[in-house]
Short mmCIF file of C-alpha atoms and ligand atoms in Angstrom, two decimals:
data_model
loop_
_atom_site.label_atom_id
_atom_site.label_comp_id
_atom_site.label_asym_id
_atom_site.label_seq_id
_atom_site.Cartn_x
_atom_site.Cartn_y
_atom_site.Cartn_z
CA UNK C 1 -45.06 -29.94 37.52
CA UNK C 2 -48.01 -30.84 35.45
CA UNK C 3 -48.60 -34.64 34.04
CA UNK C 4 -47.81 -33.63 30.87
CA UNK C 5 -44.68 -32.34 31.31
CA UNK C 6 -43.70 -35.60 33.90
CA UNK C 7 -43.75 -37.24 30.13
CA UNK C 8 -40.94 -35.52 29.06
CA UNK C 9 -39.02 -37.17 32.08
CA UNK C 10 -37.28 -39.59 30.18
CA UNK C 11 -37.18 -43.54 31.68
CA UNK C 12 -33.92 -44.61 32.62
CA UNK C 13 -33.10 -46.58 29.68
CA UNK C 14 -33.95 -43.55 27.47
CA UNK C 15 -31.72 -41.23 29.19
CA UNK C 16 -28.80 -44.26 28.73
CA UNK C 17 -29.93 -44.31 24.94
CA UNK C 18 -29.50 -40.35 25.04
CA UNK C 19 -26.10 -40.58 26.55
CA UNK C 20 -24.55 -42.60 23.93
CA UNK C 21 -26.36 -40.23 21.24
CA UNK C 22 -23.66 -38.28 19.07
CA UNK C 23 -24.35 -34.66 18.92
CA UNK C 24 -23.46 -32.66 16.47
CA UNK C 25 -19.57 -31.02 16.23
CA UNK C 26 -20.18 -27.63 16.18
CA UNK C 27 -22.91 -24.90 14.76
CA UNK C 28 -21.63 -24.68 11.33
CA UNK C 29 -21.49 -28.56 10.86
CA UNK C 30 -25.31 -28.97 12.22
CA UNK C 31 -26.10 -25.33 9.71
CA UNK C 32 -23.80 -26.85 6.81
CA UNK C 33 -25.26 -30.23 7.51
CA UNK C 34 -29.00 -29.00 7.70
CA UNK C 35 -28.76 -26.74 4.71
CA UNK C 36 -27.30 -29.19 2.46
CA UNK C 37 -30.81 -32.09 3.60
CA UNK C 38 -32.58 -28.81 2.09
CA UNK C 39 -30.82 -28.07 -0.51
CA UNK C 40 -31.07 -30.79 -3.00
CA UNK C 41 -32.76 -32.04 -6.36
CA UNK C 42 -35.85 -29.86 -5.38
CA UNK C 43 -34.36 -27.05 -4.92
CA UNK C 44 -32.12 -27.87 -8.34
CA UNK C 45 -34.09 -30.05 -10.14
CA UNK C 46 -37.99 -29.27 -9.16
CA UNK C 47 -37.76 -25.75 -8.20
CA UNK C 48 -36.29 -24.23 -11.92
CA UNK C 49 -38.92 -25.81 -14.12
CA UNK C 50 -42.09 -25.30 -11.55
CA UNK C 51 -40.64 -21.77 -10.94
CA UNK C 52 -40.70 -21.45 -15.19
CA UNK C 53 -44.09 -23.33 -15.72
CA UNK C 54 -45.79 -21.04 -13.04
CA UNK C 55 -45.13 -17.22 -13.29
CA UNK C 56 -41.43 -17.25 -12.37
CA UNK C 57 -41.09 -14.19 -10.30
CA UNK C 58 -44.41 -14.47 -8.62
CA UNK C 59 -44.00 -17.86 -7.59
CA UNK C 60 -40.69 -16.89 -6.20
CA UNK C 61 -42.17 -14.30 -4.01
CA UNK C 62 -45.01 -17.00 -2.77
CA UNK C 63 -42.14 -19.24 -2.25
CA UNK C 64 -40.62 -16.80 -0.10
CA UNK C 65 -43.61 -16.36 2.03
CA UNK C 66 -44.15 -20.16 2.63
CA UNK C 67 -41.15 -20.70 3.63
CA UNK C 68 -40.97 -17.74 6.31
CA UNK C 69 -44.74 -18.79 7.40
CA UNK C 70 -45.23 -22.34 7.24
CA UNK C 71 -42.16 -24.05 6.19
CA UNK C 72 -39.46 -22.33 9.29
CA UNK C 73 -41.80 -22.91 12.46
CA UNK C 74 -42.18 -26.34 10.97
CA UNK C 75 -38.56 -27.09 10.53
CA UNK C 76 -38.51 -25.54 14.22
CA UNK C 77 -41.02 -27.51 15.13
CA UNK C 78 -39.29 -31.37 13.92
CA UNK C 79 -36.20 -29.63 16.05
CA UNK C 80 -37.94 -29.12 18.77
CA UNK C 81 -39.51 -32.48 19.14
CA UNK C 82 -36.09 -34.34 18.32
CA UNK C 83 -34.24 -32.14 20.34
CA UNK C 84 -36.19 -32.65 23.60
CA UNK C 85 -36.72 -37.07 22.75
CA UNK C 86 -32.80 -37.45 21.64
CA UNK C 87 -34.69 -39.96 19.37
CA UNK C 88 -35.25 -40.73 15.67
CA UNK C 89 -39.09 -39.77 14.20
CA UNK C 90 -40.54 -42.79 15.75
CA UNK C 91 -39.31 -42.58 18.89
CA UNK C 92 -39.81 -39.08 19.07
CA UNK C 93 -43.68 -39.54 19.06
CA UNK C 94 -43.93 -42.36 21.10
CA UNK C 95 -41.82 -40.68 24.05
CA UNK C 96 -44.38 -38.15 24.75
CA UNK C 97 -47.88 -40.16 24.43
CA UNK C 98 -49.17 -43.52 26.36
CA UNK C 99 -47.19 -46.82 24.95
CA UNK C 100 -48.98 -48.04 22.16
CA UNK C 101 -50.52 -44.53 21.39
CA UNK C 102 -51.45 -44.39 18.07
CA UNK C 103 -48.98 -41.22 17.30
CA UNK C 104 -46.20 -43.08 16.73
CA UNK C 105 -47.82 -44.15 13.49
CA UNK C 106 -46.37 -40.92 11.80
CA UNK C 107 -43.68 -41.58 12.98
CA UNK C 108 -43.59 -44.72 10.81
CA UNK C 109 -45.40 -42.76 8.25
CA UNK C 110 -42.43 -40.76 7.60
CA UNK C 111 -39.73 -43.53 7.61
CA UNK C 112 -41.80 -44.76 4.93
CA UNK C 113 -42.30 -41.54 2.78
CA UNK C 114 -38.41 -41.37 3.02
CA UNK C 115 -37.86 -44.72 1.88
CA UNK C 116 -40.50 -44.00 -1.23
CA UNK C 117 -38.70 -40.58 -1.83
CA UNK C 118 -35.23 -41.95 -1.81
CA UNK C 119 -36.16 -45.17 -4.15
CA UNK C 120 -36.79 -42.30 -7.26
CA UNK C 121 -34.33 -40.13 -5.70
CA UNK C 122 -31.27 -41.92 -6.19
CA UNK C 123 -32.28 -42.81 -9.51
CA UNK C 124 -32.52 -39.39 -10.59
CA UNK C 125 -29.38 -37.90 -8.58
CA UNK C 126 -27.44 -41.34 -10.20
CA UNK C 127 -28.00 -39.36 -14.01
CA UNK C 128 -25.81 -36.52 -12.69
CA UNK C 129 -22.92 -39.30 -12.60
CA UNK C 130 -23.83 -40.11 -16.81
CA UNK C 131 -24.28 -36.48 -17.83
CA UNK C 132 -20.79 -35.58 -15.93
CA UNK C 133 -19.15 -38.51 -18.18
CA UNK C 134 -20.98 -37.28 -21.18
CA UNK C 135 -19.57 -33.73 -20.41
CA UNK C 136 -15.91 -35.37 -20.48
CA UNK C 137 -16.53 -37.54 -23.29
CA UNK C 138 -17.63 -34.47 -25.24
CA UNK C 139 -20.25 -36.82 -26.90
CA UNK C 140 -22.70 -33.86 -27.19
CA UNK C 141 -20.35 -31.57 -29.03
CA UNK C 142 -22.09 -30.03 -32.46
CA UNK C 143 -25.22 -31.97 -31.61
CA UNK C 144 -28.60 -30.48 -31.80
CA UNK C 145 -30.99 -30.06 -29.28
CA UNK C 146 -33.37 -32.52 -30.52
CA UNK C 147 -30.31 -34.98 -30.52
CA UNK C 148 -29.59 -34.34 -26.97
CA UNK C 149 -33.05 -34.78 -26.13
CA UNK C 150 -33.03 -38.12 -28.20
CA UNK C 151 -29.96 -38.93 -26.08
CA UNK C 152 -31.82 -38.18 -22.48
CA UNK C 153 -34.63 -40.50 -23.89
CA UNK C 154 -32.56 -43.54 -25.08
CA UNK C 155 -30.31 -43.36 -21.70
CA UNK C 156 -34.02 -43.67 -19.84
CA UNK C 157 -34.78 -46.51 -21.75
CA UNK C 158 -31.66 -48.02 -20.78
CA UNK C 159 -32.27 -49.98 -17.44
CA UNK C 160 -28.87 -51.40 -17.14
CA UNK C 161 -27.00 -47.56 -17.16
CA UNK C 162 -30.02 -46.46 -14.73
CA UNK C 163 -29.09 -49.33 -12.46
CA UNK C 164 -25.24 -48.99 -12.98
CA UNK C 165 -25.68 -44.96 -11.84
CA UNK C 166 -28.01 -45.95 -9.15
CA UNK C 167 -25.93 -48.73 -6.76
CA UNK C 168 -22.39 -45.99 -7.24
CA UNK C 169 -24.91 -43.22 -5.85
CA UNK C 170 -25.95 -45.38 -3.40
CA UNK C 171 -22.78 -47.00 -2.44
CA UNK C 172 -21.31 -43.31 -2.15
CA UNK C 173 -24.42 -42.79 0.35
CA UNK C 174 -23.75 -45.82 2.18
CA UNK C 175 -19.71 -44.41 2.69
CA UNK C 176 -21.00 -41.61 4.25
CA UNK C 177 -23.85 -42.37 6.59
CA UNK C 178 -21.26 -45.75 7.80
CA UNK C 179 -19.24 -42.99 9.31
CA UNK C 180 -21.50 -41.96 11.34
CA UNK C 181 -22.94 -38.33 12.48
CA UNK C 182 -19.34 -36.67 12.80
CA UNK C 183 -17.23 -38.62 10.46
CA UNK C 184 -19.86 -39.15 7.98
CA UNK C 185 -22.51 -37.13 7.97
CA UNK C 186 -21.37 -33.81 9.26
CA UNK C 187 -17.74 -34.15 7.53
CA UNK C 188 -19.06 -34.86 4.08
CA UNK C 189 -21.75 -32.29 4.08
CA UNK C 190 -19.51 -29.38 5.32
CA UNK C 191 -17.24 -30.39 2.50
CA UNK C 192 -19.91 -30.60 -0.14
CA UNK C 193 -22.34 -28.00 1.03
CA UNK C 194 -19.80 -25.48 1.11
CA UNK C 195 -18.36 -26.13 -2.26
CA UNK C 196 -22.01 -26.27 -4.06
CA UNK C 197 -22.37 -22.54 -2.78
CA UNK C 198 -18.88 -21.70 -4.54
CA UNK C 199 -19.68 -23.60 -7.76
CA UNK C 200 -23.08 -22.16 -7.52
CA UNK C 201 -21.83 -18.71 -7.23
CA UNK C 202 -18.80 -18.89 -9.58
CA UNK C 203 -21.70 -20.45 -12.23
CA UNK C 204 -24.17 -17.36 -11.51
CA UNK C 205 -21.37 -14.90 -11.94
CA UNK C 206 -20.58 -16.98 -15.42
CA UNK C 207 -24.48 -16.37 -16.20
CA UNK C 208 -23.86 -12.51 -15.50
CA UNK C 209 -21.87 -12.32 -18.71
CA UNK C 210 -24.22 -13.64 -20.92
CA UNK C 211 -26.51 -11.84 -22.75
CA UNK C 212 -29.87 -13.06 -21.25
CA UNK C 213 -29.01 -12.25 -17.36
CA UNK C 214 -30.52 -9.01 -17.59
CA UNK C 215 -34.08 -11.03 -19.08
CA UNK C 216 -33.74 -13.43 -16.24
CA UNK C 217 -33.45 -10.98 -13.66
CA UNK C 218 -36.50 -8.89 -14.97
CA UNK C 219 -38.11 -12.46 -15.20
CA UNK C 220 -37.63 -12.86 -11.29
CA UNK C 221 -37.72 -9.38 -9.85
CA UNK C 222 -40.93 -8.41 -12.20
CA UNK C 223 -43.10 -10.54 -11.36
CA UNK C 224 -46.06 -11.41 -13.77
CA UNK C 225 -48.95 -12.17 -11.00
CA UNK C 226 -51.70 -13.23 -13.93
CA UNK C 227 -49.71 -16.29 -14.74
CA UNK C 228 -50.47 -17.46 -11.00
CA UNK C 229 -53.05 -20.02 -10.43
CA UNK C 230 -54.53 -21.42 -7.26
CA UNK C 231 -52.76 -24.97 -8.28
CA UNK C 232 -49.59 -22.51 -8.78
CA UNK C 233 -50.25 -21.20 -4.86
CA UNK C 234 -50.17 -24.52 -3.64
CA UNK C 235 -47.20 -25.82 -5.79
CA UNK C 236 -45.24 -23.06 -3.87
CA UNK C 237 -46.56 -24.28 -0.65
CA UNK C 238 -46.03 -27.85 -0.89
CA UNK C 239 -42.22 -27.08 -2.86
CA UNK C 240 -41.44 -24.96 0.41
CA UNK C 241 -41.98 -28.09 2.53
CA UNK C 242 -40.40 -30.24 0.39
CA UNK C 243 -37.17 -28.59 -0.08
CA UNK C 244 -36.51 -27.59 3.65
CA UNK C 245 -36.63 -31.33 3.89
CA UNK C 246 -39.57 -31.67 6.42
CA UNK C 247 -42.33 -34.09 6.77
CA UNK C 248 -40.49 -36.96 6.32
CA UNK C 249 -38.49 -37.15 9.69
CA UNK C 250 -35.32 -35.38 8.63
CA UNK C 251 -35.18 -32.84 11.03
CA UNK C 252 -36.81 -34.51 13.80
CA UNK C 253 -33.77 -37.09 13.90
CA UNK C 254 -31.23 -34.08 12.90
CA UNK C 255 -32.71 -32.76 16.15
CA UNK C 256 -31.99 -35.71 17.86
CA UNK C 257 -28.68 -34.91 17.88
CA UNK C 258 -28.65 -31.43 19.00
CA UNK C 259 -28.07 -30.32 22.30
CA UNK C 260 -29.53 -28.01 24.94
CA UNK C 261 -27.59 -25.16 24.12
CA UNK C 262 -27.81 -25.51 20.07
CA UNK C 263 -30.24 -22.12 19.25
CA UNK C 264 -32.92 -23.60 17.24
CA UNK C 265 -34.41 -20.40 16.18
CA UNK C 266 -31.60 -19.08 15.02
CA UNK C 267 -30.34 -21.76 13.11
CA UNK C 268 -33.81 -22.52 11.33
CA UNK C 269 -34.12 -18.98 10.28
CA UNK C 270 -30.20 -19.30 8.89
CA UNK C 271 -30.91 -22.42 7.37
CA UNK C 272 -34.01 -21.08 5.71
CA UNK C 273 -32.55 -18.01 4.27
CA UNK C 274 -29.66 -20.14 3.15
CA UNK C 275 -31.81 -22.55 1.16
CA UNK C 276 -33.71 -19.59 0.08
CA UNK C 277 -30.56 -17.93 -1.27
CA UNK C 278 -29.61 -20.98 -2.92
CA UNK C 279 -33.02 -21.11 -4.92
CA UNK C 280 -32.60 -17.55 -6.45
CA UNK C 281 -28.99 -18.44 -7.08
CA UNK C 282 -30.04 -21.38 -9.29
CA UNK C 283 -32.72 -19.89 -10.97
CA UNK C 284 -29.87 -16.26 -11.75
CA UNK C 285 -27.90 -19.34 -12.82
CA UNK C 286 -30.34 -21.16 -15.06
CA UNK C 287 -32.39 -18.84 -16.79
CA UNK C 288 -29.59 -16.20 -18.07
CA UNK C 289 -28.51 -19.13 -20.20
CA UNK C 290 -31.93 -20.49 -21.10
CA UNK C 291 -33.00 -16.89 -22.43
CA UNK C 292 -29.21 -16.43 -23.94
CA UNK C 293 -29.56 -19.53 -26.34
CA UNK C 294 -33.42 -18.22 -27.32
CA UNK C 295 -35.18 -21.36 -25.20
CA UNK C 296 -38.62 -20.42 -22.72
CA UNK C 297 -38.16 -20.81 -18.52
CA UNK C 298 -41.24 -23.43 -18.98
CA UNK C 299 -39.48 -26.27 -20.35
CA UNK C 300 -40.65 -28.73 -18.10
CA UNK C 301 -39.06 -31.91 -16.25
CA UNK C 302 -36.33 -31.93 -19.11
CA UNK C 303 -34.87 -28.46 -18.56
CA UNK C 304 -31.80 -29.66 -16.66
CA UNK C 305 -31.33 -32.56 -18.55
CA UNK C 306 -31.96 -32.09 -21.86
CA UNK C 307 -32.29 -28.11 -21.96
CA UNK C 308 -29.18 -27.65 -20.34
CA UNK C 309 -26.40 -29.81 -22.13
CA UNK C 310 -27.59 -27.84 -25.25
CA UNK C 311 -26.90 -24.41 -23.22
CA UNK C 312 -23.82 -26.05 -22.13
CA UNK C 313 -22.29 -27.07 -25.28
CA UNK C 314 -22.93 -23.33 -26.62
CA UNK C 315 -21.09 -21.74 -24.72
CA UNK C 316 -17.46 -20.95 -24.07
CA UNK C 317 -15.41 -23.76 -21.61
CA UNK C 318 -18.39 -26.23 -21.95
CA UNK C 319 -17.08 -28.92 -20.36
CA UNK C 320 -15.83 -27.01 -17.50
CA UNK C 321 -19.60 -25.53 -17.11
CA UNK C 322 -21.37 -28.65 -17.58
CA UNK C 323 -19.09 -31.25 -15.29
CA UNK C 324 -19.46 -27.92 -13.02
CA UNK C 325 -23.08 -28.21 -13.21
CA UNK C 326 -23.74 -31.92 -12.43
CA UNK C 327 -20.97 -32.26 -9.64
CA UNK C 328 -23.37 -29.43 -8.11
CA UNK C 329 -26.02 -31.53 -8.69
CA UNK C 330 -24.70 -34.60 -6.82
CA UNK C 331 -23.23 -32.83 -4.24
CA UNK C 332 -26.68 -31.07 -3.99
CA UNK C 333 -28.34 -34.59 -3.74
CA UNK C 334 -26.23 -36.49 -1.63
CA UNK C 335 -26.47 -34.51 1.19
CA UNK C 336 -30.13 -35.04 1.23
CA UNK C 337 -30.47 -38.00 0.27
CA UNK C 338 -28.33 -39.29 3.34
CA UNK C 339 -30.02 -36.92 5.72
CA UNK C 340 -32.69 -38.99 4.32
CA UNK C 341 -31.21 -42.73 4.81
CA UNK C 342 -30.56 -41.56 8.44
CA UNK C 343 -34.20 -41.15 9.19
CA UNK C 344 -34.42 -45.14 8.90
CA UNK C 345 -30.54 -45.93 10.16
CA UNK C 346 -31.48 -43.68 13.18
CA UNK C 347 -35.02 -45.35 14.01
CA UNK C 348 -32.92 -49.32 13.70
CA UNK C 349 -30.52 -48.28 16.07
CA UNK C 350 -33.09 -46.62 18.70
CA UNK C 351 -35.57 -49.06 18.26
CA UNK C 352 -34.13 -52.38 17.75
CA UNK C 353 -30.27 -51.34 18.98
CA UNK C 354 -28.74 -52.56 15.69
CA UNK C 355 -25.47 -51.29 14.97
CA UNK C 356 -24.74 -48.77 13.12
CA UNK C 357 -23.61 -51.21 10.00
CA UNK C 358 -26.24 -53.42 10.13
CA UNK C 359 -28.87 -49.99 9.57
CA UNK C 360 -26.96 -48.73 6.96
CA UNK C 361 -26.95 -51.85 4.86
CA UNK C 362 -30.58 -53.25 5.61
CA UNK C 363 -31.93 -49.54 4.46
CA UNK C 364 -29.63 -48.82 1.26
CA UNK C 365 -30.72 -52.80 0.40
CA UNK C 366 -34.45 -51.36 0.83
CA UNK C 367 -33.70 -48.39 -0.93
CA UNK C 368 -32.16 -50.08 -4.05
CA UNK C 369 -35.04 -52.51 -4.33
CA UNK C 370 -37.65 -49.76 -3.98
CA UNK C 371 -36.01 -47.60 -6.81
CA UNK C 372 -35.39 -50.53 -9.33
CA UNK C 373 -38.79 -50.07 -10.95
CA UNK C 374 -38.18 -46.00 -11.20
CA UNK C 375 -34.59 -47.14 -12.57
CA UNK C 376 -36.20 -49.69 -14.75
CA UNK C 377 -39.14 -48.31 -15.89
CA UNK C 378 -38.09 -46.00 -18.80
CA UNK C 379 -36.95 -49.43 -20.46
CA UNK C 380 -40.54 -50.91 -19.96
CA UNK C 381 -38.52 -53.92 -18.60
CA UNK C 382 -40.90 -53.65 -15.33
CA UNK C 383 -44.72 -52.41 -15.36
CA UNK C 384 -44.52 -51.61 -18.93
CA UNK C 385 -48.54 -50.36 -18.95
CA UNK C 386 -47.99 -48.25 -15.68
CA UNK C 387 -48.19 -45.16 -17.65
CA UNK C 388 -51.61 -46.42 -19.56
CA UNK C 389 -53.42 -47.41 -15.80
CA UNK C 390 -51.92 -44.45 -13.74
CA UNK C 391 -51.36 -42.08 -16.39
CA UNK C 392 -48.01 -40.51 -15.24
CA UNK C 393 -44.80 -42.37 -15.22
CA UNK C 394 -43.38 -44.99 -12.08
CA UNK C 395 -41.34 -42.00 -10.82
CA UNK C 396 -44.27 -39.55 -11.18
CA UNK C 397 -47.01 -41.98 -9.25
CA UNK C 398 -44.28 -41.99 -6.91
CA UNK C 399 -43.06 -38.41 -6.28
CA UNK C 400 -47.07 -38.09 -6.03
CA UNK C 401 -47.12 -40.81 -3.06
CA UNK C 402 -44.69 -39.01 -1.18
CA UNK C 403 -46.10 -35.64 -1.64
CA UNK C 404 -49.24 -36.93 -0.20
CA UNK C 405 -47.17 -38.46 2.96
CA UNK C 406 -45.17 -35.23 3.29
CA UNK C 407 -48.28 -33.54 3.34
CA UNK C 408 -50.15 -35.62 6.21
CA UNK C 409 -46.86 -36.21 8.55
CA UNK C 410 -46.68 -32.47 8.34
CA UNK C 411 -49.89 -31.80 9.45
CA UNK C 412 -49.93 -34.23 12.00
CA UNK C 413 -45.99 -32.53 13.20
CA UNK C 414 -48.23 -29.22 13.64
CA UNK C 415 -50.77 -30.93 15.63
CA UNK C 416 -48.48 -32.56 17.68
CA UNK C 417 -46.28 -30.00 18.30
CA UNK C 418 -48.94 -27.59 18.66
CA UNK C 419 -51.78 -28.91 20.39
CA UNK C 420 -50.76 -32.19 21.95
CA UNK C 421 -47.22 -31.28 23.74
CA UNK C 422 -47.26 -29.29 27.39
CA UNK C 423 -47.01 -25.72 26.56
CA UNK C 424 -44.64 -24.87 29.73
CA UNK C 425 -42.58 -27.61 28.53
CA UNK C 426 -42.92 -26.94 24.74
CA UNK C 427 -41.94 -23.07 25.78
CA UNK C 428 -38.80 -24.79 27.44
CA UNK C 429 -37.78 -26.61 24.33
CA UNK C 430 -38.36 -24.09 21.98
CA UNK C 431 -36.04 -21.56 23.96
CA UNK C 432 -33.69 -23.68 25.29
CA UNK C 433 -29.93 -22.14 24.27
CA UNK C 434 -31.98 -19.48 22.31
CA UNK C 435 -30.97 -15.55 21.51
CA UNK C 436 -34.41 -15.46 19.82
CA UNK C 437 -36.60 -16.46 23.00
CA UNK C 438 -39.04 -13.67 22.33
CA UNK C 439 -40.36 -15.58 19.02
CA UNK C 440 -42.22 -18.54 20.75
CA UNK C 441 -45.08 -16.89 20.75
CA UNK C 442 -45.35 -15.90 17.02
CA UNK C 443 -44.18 -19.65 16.24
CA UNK C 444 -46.79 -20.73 18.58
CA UNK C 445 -49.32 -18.92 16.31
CA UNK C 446 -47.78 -20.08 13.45
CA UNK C 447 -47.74 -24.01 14.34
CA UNK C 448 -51.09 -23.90 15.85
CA UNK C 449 -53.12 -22.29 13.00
CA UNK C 450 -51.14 -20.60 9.82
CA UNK C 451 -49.11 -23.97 9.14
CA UNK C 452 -51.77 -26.77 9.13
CA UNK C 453 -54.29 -24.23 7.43
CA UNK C 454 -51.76 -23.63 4.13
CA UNK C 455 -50.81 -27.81 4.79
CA UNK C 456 -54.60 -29.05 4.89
CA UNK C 457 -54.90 -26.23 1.96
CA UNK C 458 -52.22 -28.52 0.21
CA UNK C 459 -54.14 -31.41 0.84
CA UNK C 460 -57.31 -30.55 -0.53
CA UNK C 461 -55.80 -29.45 -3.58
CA UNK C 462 -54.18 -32.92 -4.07
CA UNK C 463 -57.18 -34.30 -3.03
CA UNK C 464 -58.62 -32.15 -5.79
CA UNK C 465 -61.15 -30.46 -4.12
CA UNK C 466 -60.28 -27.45 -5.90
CA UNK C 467 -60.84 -28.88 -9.25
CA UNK C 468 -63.20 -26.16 -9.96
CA UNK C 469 -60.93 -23.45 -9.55
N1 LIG B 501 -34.95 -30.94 0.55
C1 LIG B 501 -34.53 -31.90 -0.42
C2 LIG B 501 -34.51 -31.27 -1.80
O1 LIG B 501 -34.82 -30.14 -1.99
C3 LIG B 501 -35.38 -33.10 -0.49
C4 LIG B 501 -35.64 -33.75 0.80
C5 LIG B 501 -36.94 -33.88 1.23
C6 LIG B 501 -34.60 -34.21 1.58
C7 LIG B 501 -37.20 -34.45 2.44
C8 LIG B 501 -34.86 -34.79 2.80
C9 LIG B 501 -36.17 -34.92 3.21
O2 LIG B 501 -34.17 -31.92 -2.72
#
């Protein structure tokens, strides 16, 4: 046995830690579970408007191609490392290098871009809870778009509502990940996750009736290849990461609780697929109704929220389609958001033995602090020349943050993975309970050179190196 692979012999007190680890119920939970981390306000929220801005169709297709070549070996790749440490993202790096090795720094690295991510993320996810009561209120009814756009705008400015929206997100976060992986986690997002595909489907077959369907699917299957930038190349990239959820310790810890004969091949390429599926679903959803009611796909950050009531109050059973629509968007959120919140509740318990309890309430309290100023911030109550110094909004400069943090624990996942782990032993993790044994090689490949070539690509293009182009 080579000294490399004598690290993967866990110590005594690891294998203890291991023992008491909850694994997941079955392979549809973990698949349900997994798919719903990935399927979330990026794939809802993000995805739509980027898609529109960027050459629809064509940045579907490059979407596609990401997600097959970078973003599924890396979502392989976080399973494989959590799988064989049965510990959170921390933990997982510092089990197979020296104590006090410096790898277990992005570890940290993504605890932290979670906790940034989630501080505007349950902001944002809390406005599905006031659109859903607008919806039942029927406060939009004969109002014009500008109105409802007015209406988006004053509820921004109002800190109080943001705040109110916020802590009931949270608190519905908190309910979950308290019940642990089974009870909690795995429960809840089987329920939700299945459910979001039937709303999302029985919404896409509404969108089939209207008038613009056949304009939206021209606008996805044609693809218009001039409207595709370098910046738009990238955007695809860097979405593809982000909405599989990876590079911020999700799947490393959702690894952490699968066992040795979980496939993980298999699943990532189901999971991917699924969250694929999803994204064309939303967009066959969406932009039927955006072309029906004469609007254009690039309406920006405000599509689903200021767009989309408009849509919603034209046509027939509005209130049925709209509280539709944002319970699809919460449901969609939450079950990222606590995949999210158990990156840091996984890392307390392995690392400082907390309970359970104690994790979930020290993070959401760090979570609701963190996103005050993004719930805050549309008031000007807090940082009120942000915008002037930074030139994009609190939740922009922070959405940036993370991307930049997704970006590097990536890379540094690929390198790890890739370079730094045993191969005999890597090949042993990788196929471990596997149908799909034959792939390691190609994933090999792929984690070695394609991903951290399109990830340092990323980079450089925030780091705008490509300025020129
Ligand atoms: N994949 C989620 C989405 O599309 C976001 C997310 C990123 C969740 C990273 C967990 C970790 O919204």
């Amino acid at each position: 046995m080579s000294a490399a692979c004598l690290k993967f012999q866990p110590i005594e007190k690891r294998v203890n830690m291991a023992e008491q680890r909850e694994h997941w119920g079955s392979k549809l939970g973990f698949i349900l579970t997994a798919a719903g981390s990935a399927i979330g306000l990026g794939t809802m929220w993000k995805l739509p408007y980027i898609m529109g801005q960027n050459g629809g169709g064509a940045f579907i297709l490059l979407f596609l191609v990401f997600n097959f070549l970078v973003g599924i070996p890396l979502f392989m790749a976080e399973l494989v490392l959590g799988r064989k440490s049965q510990r959170g993202a921390v933990g997982s790096f510092a089990q197979f290098t020296k104590e006090g090795s410096s790898w277990s720094i992005i570890g940290w690295m993504s605890v932290l871009a979670s906790i940034i991510i989630l501080g505007w993320y349950v902001v944002v996810a809390g406005w599905g809870f006031n659109y859903i009561l607008i919806a039942l209120s029927d406060s939009f009814h004969g109002k014009s778009v500008e109105e409802i756009g007015a209406a988006f705008d004053l509820f921004r400015k109002s800190g109080d509502l943001n705040i109110l929206w916020q802590v009931l997100f949270l608190a519905a976060n908190a309910a979950i990940v308290l019940g642990g992986l089974n009870k909690g986690i795995e429960y809840w997002s089987k329920i939700m996750t299945s459910s979001l595909f039937v709303v999302l489907l029985g919404l896409a077959a509404y969108s089939f009736t209207l008038d613009g369907f056949t304009k939206a699917v021209e606008y996805i299957l044609y693809p218009d290849f001039s409207k595709l930038t370098p910046k738009a190349v990238l955007k695809a990239l860097s979405l593809a990461l982000f909405t599989l959820s990876l590079g911020y310790g999700v799947m490393i810890t959702y690894g952490s609780y699968m066992q040795k004969s979980d496939d993980i091949p298999q699943t990532s390429i189901i999971v991917g697929v699924a969250n694929f599926f999803a994204s064309i679903l939303i967009a066959l959803m969406i932009f039927p109704m955006v072309f029906t009611y004469g609007f254009e796909p690039q309406e920006g950050e405000g599509l689903i929220f200021k767009t989309l009531p408009y849509v919603f109050e034209q046509v027939p059973g509005s209130i049925i389609v709209s509280v539709g629509f944002f319970t699809l968007l919460i449901f969609a959120a939450v079950t990222s958001s606590v995949s999210m919140i158990e990156v840091s509740v996984a890392n307390f318990i392995d690392l400082k033995g907390w309970s359970r309890r104690k994790s979930v309430l020290v993070t959401c309290a760090i979570v609701f602090v963190v996103g005050l100023p993004t719930a805050l911030s549309g008031s000007g109550a807090v940082f009120p020349h942000w915008e002037a110094i930074f030139g994009k909004d609190f939740l922009g400069t922070t959405d940036g943050l993370s991307d930049w943090l997704l970006s590097l624990g990536a890379l540094f996942t690929c390198i790890f993975v890739g370079y730094v782990l045993d191969l005999d032993a890597l090949k042993q993790a990788f196929t471990d309970g596997s149908k799909l044994q034959k792939l390691f090689g190609v994933w090999r490949f792929l984690i070695r050179y394609v991903a951290p070539a399109g990830i340092i690509l990323v980079i450089c293009q925030s780091a705008r190196l490509f300025e020129m182009l």
